[in-house]
CSV table of C-alpha atoms in Angstrom, one decimal:
chain,number,residue,atom,x,y,z
V,1,MET,CA,0.1,-0.1,-0.2
V,2,GLU,CA,1.3,3.5,-0.9
V,3,VAL,CA,0.8,6.3,1.6
V,4,LEU,CA,1.8,9.7,0.8
V,5,VAL,CA,3.5,12.1,3.5
V,6,ASN,CA,1.3,15.1,4.1
V,7,ASP,CA,2.0,18.8,4.5
V,8,LEU,CA,2.8,17.9,8.2
V,9,GLY,CA,5.6,15.7,7.6
V,10,THR,CA,3.5,12.6,8.7
V,11,ALA,CA,1.2,10.1,6.9
V,12,SER,CA,-1.5,7.9,7.9
V,13,PHE,CA,-3.9,5.1,6.4
V,14,THR,CA,-7.3,3.4,7.3
V,15,TYR,CA,-7.2,0.0,8.6
V,16,THR,CA,-9.9,-2.3,8.7
V,17,ALA,CA,-10.1,-4.0,11.8
V,18,PRO,CA,-12.1,-7.3,12.4
V,19,GLN,CA,-15.5,-6.8,13.9
V,20,ASN,CA,-15.9,-5.3,17.7
V,21,THR,CA,-12.2,-4.2,17.8
V,22,ALA,CA,-12.0,-2.1,21.1
V,23,SER,CA,-8.3,-1.3,20.8
V,24,LEU,CA,-5.3,-1.6,18.6
V,25,VAL,CA,-1.3,-2.1,19.3
V,26,TYR,CA,0.9,-1.4,16.6
V,27,SER,CA,4.6,-1.1,15.9
V,28,VAL,CA,6.3,0.1,12.5
V,29,TYR,CA,9.4,-1.8,11.3
V,30,ASP,CA,11.7,-0.3,8.7
V,31,ASN,CA,12.5,-2.7,6.2
V,32,THR,CA,15.6,-0.9,4.9
V,33,ASN,CA,17.4,-0.4,8.0
V,34,GLU,CA,15.8,-3.4,10.0
V,35,THR,CA,14.8,-1.9,13.1
V,36,TYR,CA,11.5,-0.6,14.9
V,37,ILE,CA,10.7,3.1,14.5
V,38,GLN,CA,7.2,3.8,16.1
V,39,TYR,CA,5.2,2.1,18.9
V,40,ASP,CA,1.6,3.4,19.4
V,41,GLU,CA,-1.9,2.4,20.6
V,42,LEU,CA,-5.3,3.4,19.7
V,43,THR,CA,-8.5,2.9,21.8
V,44,PHE,CA,-12.0,2.9,20.6
V,45,ALA,CA,-13.9,5.5,22.4
V,46,ASP,CA,-17.3,4.4,23.6
V,47,THR,CA,-20.4,5.9,21.6
V,48,ALA,CA,-23.4,6.1,23.4
V,49,ASP,CA,-26.9,7.1,21.9
V,50,ILE,CA,-30.3,6.9,23.6
V,51,CYS,CA,-32.5,4.0,22.7
V,52,THR,CA,-35.8,2.8,23.8
V,53,ILE,CA,-36.7,-0.6,24.7
V,54,THR,CA,-39.9,-2.9,24.5
V,55,ILE,CA,-40.8,-5.4,27.2
V,56,ALA,CA,-41.5,-8.1,24.7
V,57,THR,CA,-40.6,-11.6,23.3
V,58,PRO,CA,-38.1,-10.9,21.6
V,59,ALA,CA,-36.9,-7.4,23.2
V,60,VAL,CA,-37.0,-4.7,20.5
V,61,ILE,CA,-34.4,-1.8,20.7
V,62,THR,CA,-35.4,1.6,18.8
V,63,GLN,CA,-32.4,3.8,18.1
V,64,THR,CA,-32.7,6.2,15.1
V,65,ALA,CA,-30.4,5.6,12.2
V,66,HIS,CA,-28.2,3.4,14.6
V,67,GLY,CA,-26.0,2.0,11.8
V,68,TYR,CA,-25.4,-1.7,13.5
V,69,VAL,CA,-24.7,-4.7,11.6
V,70,LEU,CA,-25.3,-8.0,12.6
V,71,GLY,CA,-22.9,-9.0,15.3
V,72,ASP,CA,-21.8,-5.7,16.7
V,73,ALA,CA,-21.2,-5.7,20.5
V,74,ILE,CA,-22.9,-3.2,22.4
V,75,LYS,CA,-23.5,-2.2,26.1
V,76,PHE,CA,-26.7,-0.7,27.9
V,77,SER,CA,-26.6,2.2,30.4
V,78,THR,CA,-29.4,3.8,32.1
V,79,THR,CA,-30.5,6.6,34.4
V,80,GLY,CA,-33.1,4.0,36.0
V,81,ALA,CA,-33.8,0.3,35.4
V,82,LEU,CA,-33.7,-1.6,32.8
V,83,PRO,CA,-36.3,-4.4,31.9
V,84,THR,CA,-35.6,-7.9,33.1
V,85,GLY,CA,-33.6,-9.9,31.0
V,86,LEU,CA,-31.0,-6.9,30.4
V,87,ASN,CA,-28.2,-5.5,32.8
V,88,THR,CA,-25.7,-2.8,32.2
V,89,SER,CA,-22.5,-5.0,33.0
V,90,ALA,CA,-23.1,-7.8,30.2
V,91,ILE,CA,-21.9,-7.3,26.5
V,92,TYR,CA,-24.7,-8.0,24.2
V,93,TYR,CA,-24.5,-8.7,20.1
V,94,VAL,CA,-27.0,-7.4,17.7
V,95,THR,CA,-29.1,-9.3,15.4
V,96,ASN,CA,-32.2,-8.7,13.1
V,97,THR,CA,-31.1,-5.2,12.5
V,98,ALA,CA,-33.6,-2.7,10.5
V,99,THR,CA,-32.7,1.1,9.8
V,100,ASN,CA,-33.9,2.4,13.5
V,101,THR,CA,-34.4,-1.1,15.2
V,102,PHE,CA,-32.6,-4.2,16.2
V,103,ASN,CA,-32.9,-7.1,18.6
V,104,VAL,CA,-30.1,-8.4,21.0
V,105,SER,CA,-28.4,-11.8,21.7
V,106,THR,CA,-26.1,-13.1,24.4
V,107,THR,CA,-23.3,-14.4,22.3
V,108,TYR,CA,-22.1,-13.5,18.8
V,109,GLU,CA,-22.8,-17.1,17.8
V,110,ASN,CA,-26.4,-16.5,19.1
V,111,ALA,CA,-26.7,-13.2,17.0
V,112,GLU,CA,-25.7,-15.2,13.8
V,113,ALA,CA,-28.3,-17.9,14.8
V,114,GLY,CA,-31.1,-15.4,15.4
V,115,THR,CA,-31.5,-16.3,18.9
V,116,LYS,CA,-33.0,-13.1,20.7
V,117,ILE,CA,-33.0,-11.9,24.2
V,118,ASN,CA,-36.5,-11.6,25.6
V,119,THR,CA,-37.5,-9.0,28.2
V,120,THR,CA,-40.1,-9.0,31.2
V,121,GLY,CA,-41.1,-7.0,34.0
V,122,SER,CA,-41.1,-3.1,34.4
V,123,GLN,CA,-38.4,-0.2,33.5
V,124,SER,CA,-37.8,3.3,34.2
V,125,GLY,CA,-35.4,6.2,33.3
V,126,VAL,CA,-33.3,6.9,30.3
V,127,HIS,CA,-31.7,4.2,28.3
V,128,LYS,CA,-28.5,4.4,26.0
V,129,ALA,CA,-26.9,1.9,23.8
V,130,LEU,CA,-22.8,1.9,23.7
V,131,LYS,CA,-21.1,0.4,20.8
V,132,GLN,CA,-18.2,-1.5,22.4
V,133,GLY,CA,-15.7,-1.4,19.1
V,134,THR,CA,-15.4,-0.8,15.4
V,135,THR,CA,-13.5,-2.1,12.4
V,136,SER,CA,-12.4,1.5,11.2
V,137,TYR,CA,-9.0,2.8,12.6
V,138,THR,CA,-7.1,5.6,11.4
V,139,ILE,CA,-3.3,4.5,11.9
V,140,ASP,CA,-1.0,7.4,11.9
V,141,LEU,CA,2.5,7.3,11.1
V,142,ASN,CA,4.5,10.1,12.9
V,143,SER,CA,7.3,12.2,11.3
V,144,ASP,CA,10.0,9.7,12.3
V,145,ALA,CA,8.4,6.9,10.4
V,146,SER,CA,7.3,9.4,7.3
V,147,LYS,CA,10.5,11.2,7.3
V,148,TYR,CA,12.1,9.2,4.5
V,149,ASP,CA,10.8,7.2,1.6
V,150,ARG,CA,11.0,3.8,2.6
V,151,SER,CA,9.3,0.2,3.0
V,152,LEU,CA,7.6,-0.2,6.2
V,153,ILE,CA,5.6,-3.0,7.8
V,154,VAL,CA,3.2,-2.3,10.4
V,155,GLU,CA,2.6,-5.0,12.9
V,156,ILE,CA,-1.0,-4.5,14.4
V,157,GLN,CA,-2.6,-6.4,17.4
V,158,SER,CA,-6.4,-5.8,17.4
V,159,ILE,CA,-7.9,-6.5,20.7
V,160,GLN,CA,-11.6,-7.4,20.2
V,161,VAL,CA,-14.3,-7.7,22.9
V,162,ASN,CA,-14.5,-11.3,22.1
V,163,GLY,CA,-11.0,-12.4,20.9
V,164,TYR,CA,-7.7,-11.1,19.6
V,165,SER,CA,-6.0,-11.1,16.2
V,166,THR,CA,-2.5,-10.0,14.9
V,167,GLU,CA,-1.7,-8.7,11.2
V,168,ASN,CA,1.1,-7.3,9.3
V,169,VAL,CA,0.4,-4.5,6.7
V,170,ASP,CA,3.2,-3.8,4.2
V,171,ILE,CA,3.3,0.1,3.6
V,172,THR,CA,5.3,1.9,1.3
V,173,ILE,CA,5.9,5.8,2.5
V,174,LYS,CA,6.3,8.1,-0.6
V,175,ARG,CA,7.0,11.7,-0.5
V,176,PRO,CA,4.7,13.3,-3.2
V,177,TYR,CA,6.3,15.8,-5.7
V,178,ALA,CA,3.6,18.2,-4.7
V,179,THR,CA,1.2,18.0,-1.9
V,180,VAL,CA,-2.5,18.5,-2.2
V,181,SER,CA,-2.6,21.8,-0.7
V,182,GLU,CA,0.3,23.2,-2.7
V,183,ILE,CA,-1.6,21.6,-5.8
V,184,THR,CA,-4.8,23.7,-5.1
V,185,THR,CA,-2.9,26.8,-4.1
V,186,TYR,CA,-0.9,26.9,-7.1
V,187,PHE,CA,-4.2,26.6,-9.5
V,188,GLU,CA,-6.1,29.1,-7.4
V,189,ASN,CA,-3.2,31.8,-7.7
V,190,TYR,CA,-2.3,31.1,-11.5
V,191,LYS,CA,-5.7,30.2,-13.1
V,192,VAL,CA,-6.0,31.5,-16.5
V,193,THR,CA,-9.8,32.0,-16.2
V,194,GLU,CA,-12.1,32.6,-13.4
V,195,THR,CA,-12.7,28.9,-13.0
V,196,ASN,CA,-10.2,26.9,-11.0
V,197,ILE,CA,-9.9,23.8,-13.0
V,198,ILE,CA,-9.5,21.6,-9.7
V,199,GLY,CA,-11.3,23.4,-7.5
V,200,ALA,CA,-14.1,21.2,-7.1
V,201,GLU,CA,-11.9,17.9,-7.2
V,202,SER,CA,-11.5,15.8,-4.0
V,203,ASP,CA,-8.2,15.4,-2.2
V,204,SER,CA,-8.2,11.6,-3.1
V,205,PHE,CA,-8.7,12.8,-7.0
V,206,ILE,CA,-5.8,15.3,-6.8
V,207,GLU,CA,-3.6,12.6,-5.4
V,208,LYS,CA,-4.3,10.4,-8.2
V,209,LEU,CA,-3.5,13.3,-10.5
V,210,GLU,CA,0.1,13.8,-8.7
V,211,ARG,CA,0.6,10.3,-8.7
V,212,LYS,CA,0.3,10.1,-12.6
V,213,ALA,CA,2.5,12.8,-13.0
V,214,ARG,CA,4.9,11.5,-10.6
V,215,TYR,CA,5.2,8.4,-12.3
V,216,LEU,CA,5.5,10.2,-16.0
V,217,ILE,CA,8.2,12.3,-14.7
V,218,ASN,CA,10.0,9.2,-13.0
V,219,ALA,CA,9.8,7.5,-16.6
V,220,TYR,CA,11.2,10.4,-18.5
V,221,ILE,CA,14.1,11.1,-16.2
V,222,ASN,CA,15.0,7.4,-15.6
V,223,SER,CA,15.1,8.4,-11.8
V,224,GLU,CA,13.2,9.4,-8.8
V,225,PHE,CA,13.4,12.4,-6.3
V,226,LYS,CA,13.3,10.4,-3.3
V,227,PHE,CA,14.8,11.0,0.2
V,228,GLU,CA,15.9,7.9,2.0
V,229,TYR,CA,18.0,6.8,5.0
V,230,LYS,CA,20.0,3.6,4.1
V,231,THR,CA,23.7,2.3,3.7
V,232,VAL,CA,25.2,2.1,0.0
V,233,GLY,CA,28.6,0.4,-0.8
V,234,ALA,CA,31.4,1.3,-2.7
V,235,TYR,CA,34.9,0.5,-3.1
V,236,GLY,CA,37.9,2.9,-3.1
V,237,GLN,CA,39.8,3.5,-6.4
V,238,ASN,CA,43.0,4.8,-4.8
V,239,THR,CA,42.2,8.4,-4.9
V,240,ASP,CA,40.7,10.8,-2.1
V,241,LEU,CA,37.3,10.4,-4.0
V,242,LEU,CA,34.9,7.8,-2.8
V,243,HIS,CA,32.2,7.8,-5.5
V,244,LEU,CA,28.7,6.4,-4.3
V,245,GLY,CA,26.7,6.2,-7.4
V,246,GLN,CA,24.0,8.0,-5.7
V,247,ARG,CA,23.4,11.7,-4.4
V,248,ILE,CA,23.7,12.1,-0.7
V,249,GLU,CA,22.7,14.6,1.4
V,250,SER,CA,24.4,13.5,4.8
V,251,PHE,CA,26.3,10.8,6.4
V,252,ASP,CA,26.5,9.5,9.8
V,253,LYS,CA,28.4,6.2,9.7
V,254,ILE,CA,31.2,5.0,7.6
V,255,THR,CA,32.6,1.3,7.9
V,256,TYR,CA,35.9,0.3,6.1
V,257,ASP,CA,36.4,-3.5,5.6
V,258,ASP,CA,33.9,-4.3,8.5
V,259,LEU,CA,35.7,-2.1,10.8
V,260,VAL,CA,33.5,1.3,11.6
V,261,ILE,CA,35.8,4.3,11.4
V,262,TYR,CA,33.1,6.6,11.9
V,263,ASP,CA,29.7,6.7,13.7
V,264,SER,CA,28.3,10.1,14.9
V,265,THR,CA,25.3,8.2,16.3
V,266,GLU,CA,27.3,6.3,19.1
V,267,ASP,CA,27.9,7.6,22.7
V,268,PRO,CA,30.6,8.6,22.3
V,269,ALA,CA,30.9,9.2,18.6
V,270,ILE,CA,33.6,7.2,16.7
V,271,ASP,CA,36.0,8.9,14.6
V,272,ILE,CA,39.3,7.2,13.6
V,273,LEU,CA,39.1,8.5,9.9
V,274,GLY,CA,42.3,10.2,10.2
V,275,ALA,CA,41.3,12.7,7.7
V,276,THR,CA,38.5,15.2,7.3
V,277,VAL,CA,35.8,13.5,5.0
V,278,ALA,CA,32.9,15.6,3.5
V,279,ILE,CA,30.4,15.2,0.7
V,280,ALA,CA,31.7,16.4,-2.9
V,281,PRO,CA,30.1,19.3,-4.6
V,282,SER,CA,28.6,17.1,-7.0
V,283,LYS,CA,26.9,15.2,-3.8
V,284,PHE,CA,27.6,11.9,-5.7
V,285,ALA,CA,30.6,11.2,-3.7
V,286,LEU,CA,32.9,11.5,-0.5
V,287,ARG,CA,36.0,13.6,-0.6
V,288,VAL,CA,39.1,14.0,1.8
V,289,VAL,CA,39.3,17.8,2.5
V,290,ALA,CA,42.0,19.7,4.2
V,291,GLU,CA,40.5,22.9,6.4
V,292,GLY,CA,41.6,26.2,4.4
V,293,VAL,CA,43.5,24.2,2.0
V,294,ASN,CA,43.1,22.8,-1.6
V,295,ILE,CA,45.1,19.8,-1.1
V,296,THR,CA,45.9,19.5,-4.8
V,297,GLU,CA,48.3,22.2,-4.3
V,298,TRP,CA,50.5,20.4,-1.8
V,299,VAL,CA,50.0,16.8,-2.4
V,300,ASP,CA,51.1,14.8,-5.2
V,301,GLN,CA,48.1,13.2,-6.8
V,302,ASN,CA,49.7,10.3,-8.5
V,303,PRO,CA,48.8,7.1,-6.7
V,304,LEU,CA,51.9,5.5,-7.7
V,305,VAL,CA,53.9,8.0,-5.7
V,306,ASN,CA,51.4,9.0,-3.0
V,307,PRO,CA,48.6,6.3,-2.4
V,308,SER,CA,45.5,8.2,-1.7
V,309,TYR,CA,42.9,8.0,1.2
V,310,PHE,CA,40.3,5.5,-0.2
V,311,GLY,CA,42.5,2.7,-1.2
V,312,LYS,CA,42.0,0.7,-4.2
V,313,ASP,CA,39.5,-2.3,-3.7
V,314,SER,CA,38.9,-1.5,-0.1
V,315,SER,CA,35.3,-1.9,0.7
V,316,TYR,CA,33.2,1.1,2.4
V,317,LEU,CA,29.8,1.1,3.6
V,318,VAL,CA,28.4,4.8,3.9
V,319,ARG,CA,25.1,5.3,5.8
V,320,GLY,CA,23.1,8.5,5.6
V,321,GLU,CA,20.3,10.4,3.9
V,322,TYR,CA,20.6,9.8,0.0
V,323,GLY,CA,18.4,11.5,-2.6
V,324,TRP,CA,16.8,14.9,-2.5
V,325,LYS,CA,15.9,16.4,0.8
V,326,ALA,CA,13.6,18.8,-0.8
V,327,VAL,CA,11.7,18.4,-4.1
V,328,PRO,CA,13.4,20.8,-6.4
V,329,GLU,CA,11.0,23.5,-7.5
V,330,ASP,CA,11.4,22.8,-11.4
V,331,ILE,CA,9.8,19.3,-10.5
V,332,LYS,CA,6.9,20.8,-8.6
V,333,ILE,CA,6.0,23.0,-11.4
V,334,ALA,CA,6.3,20.3,-13.8
V,335,VAL,CA,3.7,18.4,-12.0
V,336,TYR,CA,1.5,21.5,-11.9
V,337,GLU,CA,1.8,21.7,-15.8
V,338,LEU,CA,1.2,17.9,-16.3
V,339,ILE,CA,-1.9,18.0,-14.1
V,340,ASN,CA,-3.2,21.0,-16.1
V,341,ASP,CA,-2.6,19.0,-19.1
V,342,PHE,CA,-4.2,15.8,-17.6
V,343,MET,CA,-7.5,18.4,-16.9
V,344,CYS,CA,-7.8,20.3,-20.3
V,345,SER,CA,-9.9,18.7,-22.8
V,346,ASP,CA,-8.6,21.0,-25.2
V,347,SER,CA,-4.6,20.3,-25.3
V,348,ILE,CA,-2.3,23.3,-26.4
V,349,TYR,CA,-0.8,21.8,-29.6
V,350,ARG,CA,2.1,24.0,-30.0
V,351,ASN,CA,3.0,22.9,-26.4
V,352,LYS,CA,3.2,19.4,-27.5
V,353,GLY,CA,5.4,19.3,-30.1
V,354,LEU,CA,3.2,20.5,-33.0
V,355,LYS,CA,5.8,21.1,-36.0
V,356,SER,CA,3.1,22.2,-38.7
V,357,ILE,CA,-0.5,22.1,-39.7
V,358,GLN,CA,-1.7,22.0,-43.4
V,359,ASN,CA,-5.3,22.7,-44.1
V,360,ASP,CA,-7.5,20.9,-46.7
V,361,SER,CA,-8.0,17.8,-44.9
V,362,PHE,CA,-5.4,18.5,-42.1
V,363,ASN,CA,-2.0,17.4,-42.3
V,364,LEU,CA,-0.6,17.5,-38.6
V,365,GLN,CA,3.2,17.0,-38.3
V,366,PHE,CA,4.7,16.6,-35.0
V,367,ALA,CA,8.3,17.3,-33.8
V,368,ASP,CA,10.6,14.4,-34.0
V,369,GLY,CA,11.0,12.4,-30.6
V,370,MET,CA,7.5,13.7,-29.2
V,371,LEU,CA,6.8,10.5,-28.0
V,372,ASN,CA,9.8,10.0,-26.0
V,373,GLY,CA,8.9,12.9,-23.7
V,374,THR,CA,6.2,13.7,-21.5
V,375,GLY,CA,4.1,15.3,-24.2
V,376,ASN,CA,4.5,18.8,-22.7
V,377,LEU,CA,7.8,20.3,-24.2
V,378,TYR,CA,7.8,22.9,-21.6
V,379,VAL,CA,7.6,20.1,-18.9
V,380,ASP,CA,10.5,18.0,-20.9
V,381,SER,CA,12.9,21.2,-20.7
V,382,LEU,CA,12.2,21.4,-17.0
V,383,LEU,CA,13.2,18.1,-16.7
V,384,SER,CA,16.1,17.7,-19.0
V,385,GLN,CA,18.7,18.7,-16.5
V,386,TYR,CA,17.6,15.9,-14.3
V,387,LYS,CA,17.6,13.1,-16.7
V,388,VAL,CA,19.9,10.0,-15.9
V,389,TRP,CA,21.7,8.0,-18.4
V,390,ASN,CA,22.3,4.6,-17.3
V,391,LEU,CA,25.9,3.8,-19.6
V,392,LYS,CA,27.6,0.2,-19.5
V,393,ALA,CA,30.8,-0.2,-20.6
V,394,ILE,CA,31.4,-3.8,-22.6
């Protein structure tokens, strides 16, 4: 299940629990880094609504638009006395439901079988029916869990009125290239006419438009604007540059041939690097730097004369934040432009690679390679600088 991060940096999804679930306990496991990152609990708040109860065989409970289904667990409360056959401490199960009425049974099995409770005697006061559980829970993933694009397992323990169960839910956290609020604000501020083309659309529909634009962008540039916390392996080449092959924003741990030589997360921190290591300007590598000195001015870079820091064929593992900490503004604009294309029934041909138009039974000619892009030349130009070429030496 793909779950999008919202404007607050958190994420949530709706979980359908077994019937009559009174509470959930859940833990969130990060598949990439093999660690638990969140523990939480949800408890159903009893909902109480006024009802009336007949003294009859069987007893009929009337509650306007109650919404109960077969097997729902309830309790009764009263300001006076319930009729004989019912009490305020027992849990009852709904059966024979209609829009405004239902009967109750002593067990779930009896409710399924249609065995109803009878009432006798007298009653007094105001009665209420209190639902004891639900099937719908919103599970919130906090900012720690939602900080990065990653694969999670949400381990859920459901405590029901009449039982207990467990389930694991696979979640993929995705950071949208533009949030719903960013998209709606853009189209409100930059609408060409008085009509906002997405003004009446639901959030879920706008999320689908963003997802479609995101997938199209990813396909065109052959990459993604992810932000991940993970470990990447690399081999030294006898230079002061360690090429990682992926864009890196920060690092907190370096392992050299299975020896931890740097770890800022430990207490005390580990630092036996013997040199100052920083992220290279390209952000695709680590490099050795000297404070206030350009090392190329005083160090012979010939590895035969002076072997460099990252030794040839030495294995390095670098843990840190990879990808893009923030989605580039160009990419957000590309999303807006593509959504505009998706929503417009009258496409702007000159922005979609139209080369020429001939009349008398139209002869439309499109630019070469038009189908290799997004269908929008402006968007293609925005994305061109981010395009990744995968080349292999044979």
